[in-house]
Tab-separated table of C-alpha atoms in Angstrom:
chain	number	residue	atom	x	y	z
S	1	MET	CA	173.596	-75.943	181.555
S	2	THR	CA	170.554	-74.462	179.412
S	3	LEU	CA	167.430	-72.469	179.917
S	4	VAL	CA	164.014	-72.531	178.596
S	5	ILE	CA	161.285	-69.784	178.285
S	6	SER	CA	158.880	-70.292	181.154
S	7	SER	CA	156.679	-67.129	180.412
S	8	ILE	CA	156.668	-63.843	178.302
S	9	ALA	CA	155.645	-60.737	180.419
S	10	LEU	CA	153.642	-58.267	178.679
S	11	ASP	CA	152.932	-54.694	180.559
S	12	ALA	CA	149.503	-53.455	179.923
S	13	ALA	CA	147.166	-50.717	180.877
S	14	ASP	CA	144.210	-52.834	180.268
S	15	PRO	CA	144.983	-56.454	181.228
S	16	PRO	CA	141.704	-58.076	180.450
S	17	ARG	CA	141.656	-56.564	177.040
S	18	LEU	CA	145.156	-57.519	176.109
S	19	ALA	CA	144.205	-60.943	177.573
S	20	GLU	CA	141.152	-61.180	175.552
S	21	PHE	CA	143.263	-60.449	172.332
S	22	TRP	CA	146.014	-63.006	172.918
S	23	THR	CA	143.924	-65.877	174.037
S	24	GLN	CA	141.879	-65.372	170.738
S	25	ALA	CA	145.286	-64.885	168.664
S	26	LEU	CA	147.228	-67.916	170.158
S	27	GLY	CA	144.511	-70.346	171.185
S	28	TYR	CA	145.440	-69.627	174.979
S	29	ARG	CA	143.268	-69.397	177.923
S	30	ILE	CA	143.328	-67.887	181.083
S	31	ALA	CA	145.110	-69.827	183.784
S	32	GLU	CA	143.905	-70.102	187.499
S	33	THR	CA	146.172	-67.870	189.430
S	34	ASN	CA	146.380	-66.613	192.991
S	35	ASP	CA	147.610	-63.308	192.298
S	36	ALA	CA	144.730	-61.047	191.232
S	37	ASP	CA	147.004	-58.392	189.418
S	38	VAL	CA	148.544	-60.647	186.972
S	39	ILE	CA	146.674	-62.372	184.320
S	40	SER	CA	148.462	-65.678	183.289
S	41	LEU	CA	147.747	-67.370	179.881
S	42	VAL	CA	148.380	-70.789	178.986
S	43	ARG	CA	148.009	-72.878	175.861
S	44	ALA	CA	144.353	-74.163	175.978
S	45	ASP	CA	145.310	-77.461	174.349
S	46	GLY	CA	147.481	-78.592	177.458
S	47	ARG	CA	150.815	-78.613	175.482
S	48	ALA	CA	153.954	-76.874	176.964
S	49	GLY	CA	154.807	-73.698	175.696
S	50	PRO	CA	155.667	-70.398	177.016
S	51	ASP	CA	152.977	-68.883	179.262
S	52	ILE	CA	152.227	-65.147	178.879
S	53	ASP	CA	151.750	-63.047	182.095
S	54	ILE	CA	149.995	-59.877	181.462
S	55	ILE	CA	150.979	-57.623	184.261
S	56	PRO	CA	149.059	-54.169	184.733
S	57	VAL	CA	151.178	-50.930	184.824
S	58	PRO	CA	149.958	-47.408	184.838
S	59	GLU	CA	151.576	-45.986	181.823
S	60	SER	CA	151.178	-46.810	178.267
S	61	LYS	CA	153.730	-47.825	175.550
S	62	THR	CA	155.523	-45.357	174.272
S	63	LEU	CA	158.728	-46.756	172.265
S	64	LYS	CA	159.332	-49.461	170.016
S	65	ASN	CA	159.687	-52.979	171.492
S	66	ARG	CA	162.973	-53.943	172.254
S	67	LEU	CA	161.811	-57.695	171.894
S	68	HIS	CA	158.746	-59.127	169.883
S	69	LEU	CA	157.124	-62.096	168.869
S	70	ASP	CA	157.514	-63.825	165.376
S	71	LEU	CA	154.272	-65.956	164.641
S	72	ARG	CA	153.395	-68.156	161.795
S	73	ALA	CA	150.478	-69.633	160.506
S	74	ALA	CA	149.647	-73.145	161.400
S	75	HIS	CA	147.082	-75.574	160.856
S	76	GLY	CA	146.811	-74.916	157.069
S	77	SER	CA	146.092	-71.242	157.339
S	78	THR	CA	148.065	-68.832	155.662
S	79	GLN	CA	149.883	-65.629	156.469
S	80	HIS	CA	147.207	-63.435	154.875
S	81	GLN	CA	144.268	-65.272	156.656
S	82	GLU	CA	146.078	-64.777	160.000
S	83	VAL	CA	146.792	-61.298	159.219
S	84	GLU	CA	143.015	-60.682	158.616
S	85	ARG	CA	141.903	-62.486	161.721
S	86	LEU	CA	144.486	-60.654	163.996
S	87	LEU	CA	143.199	-57.339	162.503
S	88	ALA	CA	139.471	-58.190	162.958
S	89	LEU	CA	140.596	-59.185	166.747
S	90	GLY	CA	141.967	-55.725	167.187
S	91	ALA	CA	145.485	-55.786	165.891
S	92	VAL	CA	146.707	-52.769	163.599
S	93	ARG	CA	149.422	-52.716	161.122
S	94	ALA	CA	152.701	-51.180	162.381
S	95	ASP	CA	155.733	-49.371	160.877
S	96	VAL	CA	158.979	-50.260	162.547
S	97	GLY	CA	160.983	-49.317	159.508
S	98	GLN	CA	160.614	-52.689	157.843
S	99	GLY	CA	159.973	-51.136	154.359
S	100	THR	CA	157.725	-52.724	151.529
S	101	GLU	CA	160.069	-55.511	150.160
S	102	VAL	CA	160.002	-57.725	153.246
S	103	ASP	CA	157.966	-60.939	153.322
S	104	TRP	CA	156.665	-60.620	157.088
S	105	VAL	CA	153.955	-58.442	158.452
S	106	VAL	CA	154.105	-56.256	161.338
S	107	LEU	CA	151.315	-55.796	163.672
S	108	ALA	CA	150.593	-54.322	167.097
S	109	ASP	CA	148.272	-55.933	169.567
S	110	PRO	CA	145.491	-53.481	171.299
S	111	GLU	CA	148.305	-51.948	173.664
S	112	GLY	CA	150.643	-51.300	171.002
S	113	ASN	CA	153.326	-54.157	171.219
S	114	GLU	CA	154.596	-55.029	167.916
S	115	PHE	CA	154.844	-58.547	166.592
S	116	CYS	CA	155.590	-60.109	163.234
S	117	VAL	CA	153.529	-62.630	161.303
S	118	LEU	CA	155.939	-64.611	158.955
S	119	SER	CA	155.351	-65.727	155.476
S	120	ARG	CA	156.279	-69.285	156.278
S	121	SER	CA	153.847	-71.449	157.497
S	122	GLU	CA	156.026	-74.306	158.881
S	123	ALA	CA	158.934	-73.905	161.031
S	124	ALA	CA	162.488	-73.265	159.107
S	125	PRO	CA	164.343	-76.664	159.198
S	126	ASP	CA	167.742	-74.811	159.377
S	127	ARG	CA	166.614	-72.198	161.573
S	128	GLN	CA	168.303	-69.508	159.566
S	129	ALA	CA	167.218	-65.974	160.364
S	130	VAL	CA	164.611	-64.778	158.062
S	131	ARG	CA	165.365	-61.223	158.528
């Protein structure tokens, strides 16, 4: 048996702001939902992919993520272009101890959740770890 990722859950003190960031960052849209507290995001193009559920919590993030997203540029854009676009959307540069000799960029979303923008623009054919 195997499993597939159904959704990624993100805690947020300001769920609407986080939903706005991630819909613009990833090309997702807010899904119709029956749960007024959780904001569910789905791919706007209708293709399968993990949904993102943004769950309200009363506290702010205080520690480094134990799990994070690795993102890569698509549709002909570059890592630099995507980093600049994400910064304009409200991301900030983050230091999680990565040093200066790495080829990925660490950013944090408006709630402080770290994620990486990889240097390669296509999926690695051999799926070897890049870090």
